[in-house]
Amino acid sequence: MQNKNGWWVHDDEVDKWYKKWSKEKGDYQNYLIPYLLQFVKEKKVALDIGACYGAVSHGLAKEFETVHAFEINPEFIEPLQKNLEDCDNVIIHNVGLGEANRKVKYDHKSSGGRSRVYLKSDGALSKNLGWIRKFENKHGHLEHCKDMELEVKKLDDYEFDRVDLIKIDVECMEPLVIFGALETIKKHKPVIVSEALVDFQKDLLCFLLQDCLGYVRQQSKNRDHTWTPPQND
């Protein structure tokens, strides 16, 4: 591992943002947190789904009583733990979240933020996310390191007593995470922020959250899209 601006990352990590933003200032990706907090009624429990090196978990830990950090890749757990050593209110789960409890094939890349679960080649999500292949062809430095078989679970199976905020950044698996979290969302009505890069992905998230659950879409921040619970709740 190496240390970039206070963040512990893999030796072969190519993500340039860890060079730009420091852990001491707490500004990596956390421009979003102050925006989200205006919608959160109580800062009790936050879920960071797709924790990677822990930048967002670290920021959330300063605001919430408890943070659950979900990271599917076992190779990120050591740097994640080191980056969260000063946060005694973060619980790390080395598991991915999705629409079902199953094993998945995982593509581990030289950029932690671009490592991802392989989608079924004949599935609707894969067919409508051609930007992935275009991005990877353009950025040849994102080397494929190895394939891994990892575990995915449904968020609903955790049966949390409360959830106030859910952040999701899992490289195209975001709608599948929501499918596996519908009962949790119905019960606790958390504020939800999810990355979404292409229209098909955004449309599916809007269908699940707005059309099915009555959520309200708020202003987007860069690639992050925020939904708040129905106003009568």
mmCIF file of C-alpha atoms in Angstrom:
data_model
loop_
_atom_site.group_PDB
_atom_site.id
_atom_site.type_symbol
_atom_site.label_atom_id
_atom_site.label_comp_id
_atom_site.label_asym_id
_atom_site.label_seq_id
_atom_site.Cartn_x
_atom_site.Cartn_y
_atom_site.Cartn_z
ATOM 1 C CA MET A 1 0.000 0.000 0.000
ATOM 2 C CA GLN A 2 0.971 3.634 -0.406
ATOM 3 C CA ASN A 3 -0.216 6.841 1.236
ATOM 4 C CA LYS A 4 -1.584 9.620 -0.973
ATOM 5 C CA ASN A 5 -2.531 12.820 0.828
ATOM 6 C CA GLY A 6 -3.341 10.846 3.961
ATOM 7 C CA TRP A 7 -5.332 8.106 2.176
ATOM 8 C CA TRP A 8 -4.030 4.537 2.129
ATOM 9 C CA VAL A 9 -4.477 3.074 -1.371
ATOM 10 C CA HIS A 10 -3.081 0.198 -3.413
ATOM 11 C CA ASP A 11 0.427 0.559 -4.816
ATOM 12 C CA ASP A 12 -0.944 0.368 -8.365
ATOM 13 C CA GLU A 13 -3.842 2.788 -7.762
ATOM 14 C CA VAL A 14 -4.197 5.270 -10.653
ATOM 15 C CA ASP A 15 -7.112 7.353 -9.361
ATOM 16 C CA LYS A 16 -5.735 10.912 -9.555
ATOM 17 C CA TRP A 17 -8.219 12.416 -7.095
ATOM 18 C CA TYR A 18 -6.453 10.909 -4.103
ATOM 19 C CA LYS A 19 -3.471 13.053 -5.063
ATOM 20 C CA LYS A 20 -5.615 16.185 -5.267
ATOM 21 C CA TRP A 21 -7.769 15.977 -2.138
ATOM 22 C CA SER A 22 -6.415 15.369 1.340
ATOM 23 C CA LYS A 23 -7.786 13.226 4.130
ATOM 24 C CA GLU A 24 -6.892 15.962 6.625
ATOM 25 C CA LYS A 25 -9.233 18.417 4.913
ATOM 26 C CA GLY A 26 -11.876 15.717 4.476
ATOM 27 C CA ASP A 27 -12.814 16.988 1.049
ATOM 28 C CA TYR A 28 -12.564 13.882 -1.167
ATOM 29 C CA GLN A 29 -16.087 13.297 -2.534
ATOM 30 C CA ASN A 30 -17.497 14.876 0.600
ATOM 31 C CA TYR A 31 -18.679 18.006 -1.173
ATOM 32 C CA LEU A 32 -21.915 16.045 -1.327
ATOM 33 C CA ILE A 33 -22.399 15.418 2.385
ATOM 34 C CA PRO A 34 -23.360 18.985 3.438
ATOM 35 C CA TYR A 35 -25.921 19.001 0.622
ATOM 36 C CA LEU A 36 -27.429 15.692 1.771
ATOM 37 C CA LEU A 37 -27.640 16.674 5.424
ATOM 38 C CA GLN A 38 -30.305 19.291 4.732
ATOM 39 C CA PHE A 39 -32.700 16.435 3.869
ATOM 40 C CA VAL A 40 -31.792 14.075 6.749
ATOM 41 C CA LYS A 41 -34.100 14.419 9.763
ATOM 42 C CA GLU A 42 -31.961 12.433 12.214
ATOM 43 C CA LYS A 43 -28.275 11.604 11.830
ATOM 44 C CA LYS A 44 -28.341 8.147 13.383
ATOM 45 C CA VAL A 45 -27.440 5.467 10.806
ATOM 46 C CA ALA A 46 -25.884 5.856 7.357
ATOM 47 C CA LEU A 47 -25.035 3.130 4.838
ATOM 48 C CA ASP A 48 -22.079 3.548 2.466
ATOM 49 C CA ILE A 49 -22.595 0.945 -0.259
ATOM 50 C CA GLY A 50 -19.458 0.702 -2.379
ATOM 51 C CA ALA A 51 -17.072 2.065 0.245
ATOM 52 C CA CYS A 52 -13.841 1.474 -1.729
ATOM 53 C CA TYR A 53 -11.044 3.197 0.280
ATOM 54 C CA GLY A 54 -13.493 4.787 2.720
ATOM 55 C CA ALA A 55 -13.481 8.456 1.749
ATOM 56 C CA VAL A 56 -17.251 8.857 2.023
ATOM 57 C CA SER A 57 -17.500 6.596 5.092
ATOM 58 C CA HIS A 58 -14.910 8.798 6.778
ATOM 59 C CA GLY A 59 -16.963 11.910 6.068
ATOM 60 C CA LEU A 60 -20.237 10.307 7.131
ATOM 61 C CA ALA A 61 -18.662 9.098 10.395
ATOM 62 C CA LYS A 62 -18.239 12.724 11.448
ATOM 63 C CA GLU A 63 -21.972 13.337 11.105
ATOM 64 C CA PHE A 64 -23.769 10.075 11.958
ATOM 65 C CA GLU A 65 -23.798 7.962 15.100
ATOM 66 C CA THR A 66 -23.171 4.765 13.124
ATOM 67 C CA VAL A 67 -21.957 4.093 9.578
ATOM 68 C CA HIS A 68 -22.095 0.711 7.861
ATOM 69 C CA ALA A 69 -19.499 0.506 5.075
ATOM 70 C CA PHE A 70 -20.144 -2.212 2.478
ATOM 71 C CA GLU A 71 -17.228 -3.165 0.219
ATOM 72 C CA ILE A 72 -17.324 -6.291 -1.930
ATOM 73 C CA ASN A 73 -13.623 -6.523 -2.817
ATOM 74 C CA PRO A 74 -11.516 -8.194 -0.073
ATOM 75 C CA GLU A 75 -8.405 -6.450 -1.395
ATOM 76 C CA PHE A 76 -9.845 -3.085 -0.329
ATOM 77 C CA ILE A 77 -10.501 -4.112 3.252
ATOM 78 C CA GLU A 78 -6.986 -3.485 4.591
ATOM 79 C CA PRO A 79 -6.677 0.086 3.226
ATOM 80 C CA LEU A 80 -10.316 0.706 4.156
ATOM 81 C CA GLN A 81 -9.598 -0.298 7.751
ATOM 82 C CA LYS A 82 -6.471 1.859 7.896
ATOM 83 C CA ASN A 83 -8.320 4.884 6.501
ATOM 84 C CA LEU A 84 -11.031 4.450 9.133
ATOM 85 C CA GLU A 85 -8.774 3.824 12.123
ATOM 86 C CA ASP A 86 -9.819 7.147 13.631
ATOM 87 C CA CYS A 87 -13.539 6.326 13.220
ATOM 88 C CA ASP A 88 -14.791 4.007 15.947
ATOM 89 C CA ASN A 89 -18.379 4.283 14.737
ATOM 90 C CA VAL A 90 -17.895 2.586 11.339
ATOM 91 C CA ILE A 91 -18.777 -1.089 10.851
ATOM 92 C CA ILE A 92 -17.158 -2.672 7.780
ATOM 93 C CA HIS A 93 -18.966 -5.401 5.830
ATOM 94 C CA ASN A 94 -16.844 -7.278 3.272
ATOM 95 C CA VAL A 95 -19.772 -8.144 1.013
ATOM 96 C CA GLY A 96 -21.497 -6.680 -2.017
ATOM 97 C CA LEU A 97 -25.176 -5.773 -2.196
ATOM 98 C CA GLY A 98 -27.567 -6.606 -5.000
ATOM 99 C CA GLU A 99 -30.981 -7.965 -5.929
ATOM 100 C CA ALA A 100 -30.381 -11.501 -4.609
ATOM 101 C CA ASN A 101 -28.033 -13.580 -2.484
ATOM 102 C CA ARG A 102 -25.585 -15.043 -4.999
ATOM 103 C CA LYS A 103 -22.016 -15.361 -6.203
ATOM 104 C CA VAL A 104 -20.839 -12.892 -8.846
ATOM 105 C CA LYS A 105 -17.824 -12.530 -11.110
ATOM 106 C CA TYR A 106 -15.854 -9.399 -10.250
ATOM 107 C CA ASP A 107 -13.425 -7.432 -12.408
ATOM 108 C CA HIS A 108 -10.601 -6.022 -10.248
ATOM 109 C CA LYS A 109 -8.884 -3.104 -12.004
ATOM 110 C CA SER A 110 -5.936 -0.829 -11.316
ATOM 111 C CA SER A 111 -8.401 1.958 -10.513
ATOM 112 C CA GLY A 112 -10.372 1.035 -7.411
ATOM 113 C CA GLY A 113 -13.304 3.170 -8.430
ATOM 114 C CA ARG A 114 -13.665 1.298 -11.736
ATOM 115 C CA SER A 115 -13.504 -2.241 -10.361
ATOM 116 C CA ARG A 116 -16.945 -3.772 -10.718
ATOM 117 C CA VAL A 117 -19.220 -6.790 -10.885
ATOM 118 C CA TYR A 118 -19.595 -8.241 -14.363
ATOM 119 C CA LEU A 119 -23.138 -7.803 -15.638
ATOM 120 C CA LYS A 120 -24.789 -10.574 -17.662
ATOM 121 C CA SER A 121 -23.710 -10.006 -21.274
ATOM 122 C CA ASP A 122 -27.268 -10.554 -22.528
ATOM 123 C CA GLY A 123 -28.939 -8.543 -19.785
ATOM 124 C CA ALA A 124 -30.742 -5.220 -20.195
ATOM 125 C CA LEU A 125 -28.325 -3.328 -17.955
ATOM 126 C CA SER A 126 -25.274 -4.548 -19.867
ATOM 127 C CA LYS A 127 -26.807 -3.777 -23.265
ATOM 128 C CA ASN A 128 -27.616 -0.220 -22.225
ATOM 129 C CA LEU A 129 -24.292 0.581 -20.547
ATOM 130 C CA GLY A 130 -21.972 0.683 -23.523
ATOM 131 C CA TRP A 131 -20.231 3.709 -21.981
ATOM 132 C CA ILE A 132 -18.261 1.276 -19.792
ATOM 133 C CA ARG A 133 -16.462 -0.284 -22.727
ATOM 134 C CA LYS A 134 -15.943 3.118 -24.375
ATOM 135 C CA PHE A 135 -14.434 4.498 -21.159
ATOM 136 C CA GLU A 136 -12.131 1.534 -20.709
ATOM 137 C CA ASN A 137 -10.993 1.635 -24.327
ATOM 138 C CA LYS A 138 -10.200 5.343 -23.962
ATOM 139 C CA HIS A 139 -8.331 4.914 -20.668
ATOM 140 C CA GLY A 140 -5.913 2.113 -21.390
ATOM 141 C CA HIS A 141 -4.182 2.614 -18.035
ATOM 142 C CA LEU A 142 -7.140 0.972 -16.290
ATOM 143 C CA GLU A 143 -5.562 -2.448 -16.377
ATOM 144 C CA HIS A 144 -7.517 -5.602 -15.687
ATOM 145 C CA CYS A 145 -5.754 -7.130 -12.694
ATOM 146 C CA LYS A 146 -7.754 -10.298 -12.129
ATOM 147 C CA ASP A 147 -11.192 -11.871 -11.983
ATOM 148 C CA MET A 148 -12.664 -12.773 -8.608
ATOM 149 C CA GLU A 149 -15.743 -14.694 -7.459
ATOM 150 C CA LEU A 150 -17.353 -12.740 -4.648
ATOM 151 C CA GLU A 151 -20.527 -12.656 -2.589
ATOM 152 C CA VAL A 152 -23.557 -10.414 -3.022
ATOM 153 C CA LYS A 153 -26.441 -10.182 -0.554
ATOM 154 C CA LYS A 154 -29.751 -8.326 -0.344
ATOM 155 C CA LEU A 155 -29.752 -5.313 1.948
ATOM 156 C CA ASP A 156 -33.216 -6.352 3.152
ATOM 157 C CA ASP A 157 -31.722 -9.457 4.784
ATOM 158 C CA TYR A 158 -29.839 -7.287 7.292
ATOM 159 C CA GLU A 159 -33.111 -6.078 8.847
ATOM 160 C CA PHE A 160 -31.637 -2.850 10.211
ATOM 161 C CA ASP A 161 -33.535 -1.215 13.081
ATOM 162 C CA ARG A 162 -33.201 2.150 11.345
ATOM 163 C CA VAL A 163 -31.558 3.724 8.297
ATOM 164 C CA ASP A 164 -31.425 7.486 7.731
ATOM 165 C CA LEU A 165 -29.185 7.764 4.661
ATOM 166 C CA ILE A 166 -28.094 5.383 1.901
ATOM 167 C CA LYS A 167 -25.225 6.218 -0.443
ATOM 168 C CA ILE A 168 -24.706 3.888 -3.429
ATOM 169 C CA ASP A 169 -21.722 3.900 -5.805
ATOM 170 C CA VAL A 170 -21.205 0.420 -7.229
ATOM 171 C CA GLU A 171 -20.355 0.899 -10.908
ATOM 172 C CA CYS A 172 -23.663 0.131 -12.645
ATOM 173 C CA MET A 173 -25.108 -2.196 -9.989
ATOM 174 C CA GLU A 174 -27.039 0.657 -8.347
ATOM 175 C CA PRO A 175 -30.518 -0.365 -9.618
ATOM 176 C CA LEU A 176 -29.903 -3.953 -8.484
ATOM 177 C CA VAL A 177 -28.965 -2.714 -5.004
ATOM 178 C CA ILE A 178 -32.295 -0.880 -4.857
ATOM 179 C CA PHE A 179 -34.169 -4.041 -5.942
ATOM 180 C CA GLY A 180 -32.662 -5.851 -2.950
ATOM 181 C CA ALA A 181 -33.408 -2.981 -0.572
ATOM 182 C CA LEU A 182 -37.053 -2.207 -1.316
ATOM 183 C CA GLU A 183 -38.402 -3.399 2.036
ATOM 184 C CA THR A 184 -35.692 -1.505 3.944
ATOM 185 C CA ILE A 185 -36.525 1.660 2.019
ATOM 186 C CA LYS A 186 -40.263 1.258 2.553
ATOM 187 C CA LYS A 187 -39.792 0.730 6.283
ATOM 188 C CA HIS A 188 -37.214 3.396 7.135
ATOM 189 C CA LYS A 189 -37.650 5.947 4.298
ATOM 190 C CA PRO A 190 -33.990 7.046 4.166
ATOM 191 C CA VAL A 191 -32.569 9.789 2.001
ATOM 192 C CA ILE A 192 -30.885 8.052 -0.954
ATOM 193 C CA VAL A 193 -27.985 9.249 -3.097
ATOM 194 C CA SER A 194 -26.803 7.115 -5.991
ATOM 195 C CA GLU A 195 -24.316 7.478 -8.786
ATOM 196 C CA ALA A 196 -25.858 7.162 -12.255
ATOM 197 C CA LEU A 197 -24.067 8.021 -15.481
ATOM 198 C CA VAL A 198 -26.372 7.069 -18.350
ATOM 199 C CA ASP A 199 -30.045 7.696 -19.061
ATOM 200 C CA PHE A 200 -31.128 4.065 -18.858
ATOM 201 C CA GLN A 201 -29.615 3.751 -15.384
ATOM 202 C CA LYS A 202 -31.195 7.017 -14.221
ATOM 203 C CA ASP A 203 -34.574 6.041 -15.670
ATOM 204 C CA LEU A 204 -34.559 2.708 -13.846
ATOM 205 C CA LEU A 205 -33.647 4.358 -10.539
ATOM 206 C CA CYS A 206 -36.379 6.956 -11.057
ATOM 207 C CA PHE A 207 -38.913 4.212 -11.799
ATOM 208 C CA LEU A 208 -38.038 2.288 -8.643
ATOM 209 C CA LEU A 209 -37.782 5.254 -6.289
ATOM 210 C CA GLN A 210 -40.249 7.766 -7.713
ATOM 211 C CA ASP A 211 -42.892 5.703 -9.496
ATOM 212 C CA CYS A 212 -42.905 2.707 -7.139
ATOM 213 C CA LEU A 213 -42.056 4.291 -3.784
ATOM 214 C CA GLY A 214 -43.155 7.906 -4.177
ATOM 215 C CA TYR A 215 -39.718 9.409 -3.592
ATOM 216 C CA VAL A 216 -38.893 12.930 -4.757
ATOM 217 C CA ARG A 217 -35.853 13.577 -6.929
ATOM 218 C CA GLN A 218 -33.695 16.490 -5.843
ATOM 219 C CA GLN A 219 -30.932 18.441 -7.583
ATOM 220 C CA SER A 220 -28.100 16.328 -8.976
ATOM 221 C CA LYS A 221 -24.491 16.933 -7.939
ATOM 222 C CA ASN A 222 -22.101 15.913 -10.692
ATOM 223 C CA ARG A 223 -22.813 12.188 -11.217
ATOM 224 C CA ASP A 224 -24.703 11.799 -7.940
ATOM 225 C CA HIS A 225 -28.491 11.855 -7.830
ATOM 226 C CA THR A 226 -30.477 12.376 -4.639
ATOM 227 C CA TRP A 227 -33.977 11.207 -3.717
ATOM 228 C CA THR A 228 -35.914 12.123 -0.590
ATOM 229 C CA PRO A 229 -38.879 10.277 0.982
ATOM 230 C CA PRO A 230 -42.484 11.147 0.130
ATOM 231 C CA GLN A 231 -43.353 14.534 1.598
ATOM 232 C CA ASN A 232 -46.298 13.193 3.599
ATOM 233 C CA ASP A 233 -43.993 10.847 5.607
#
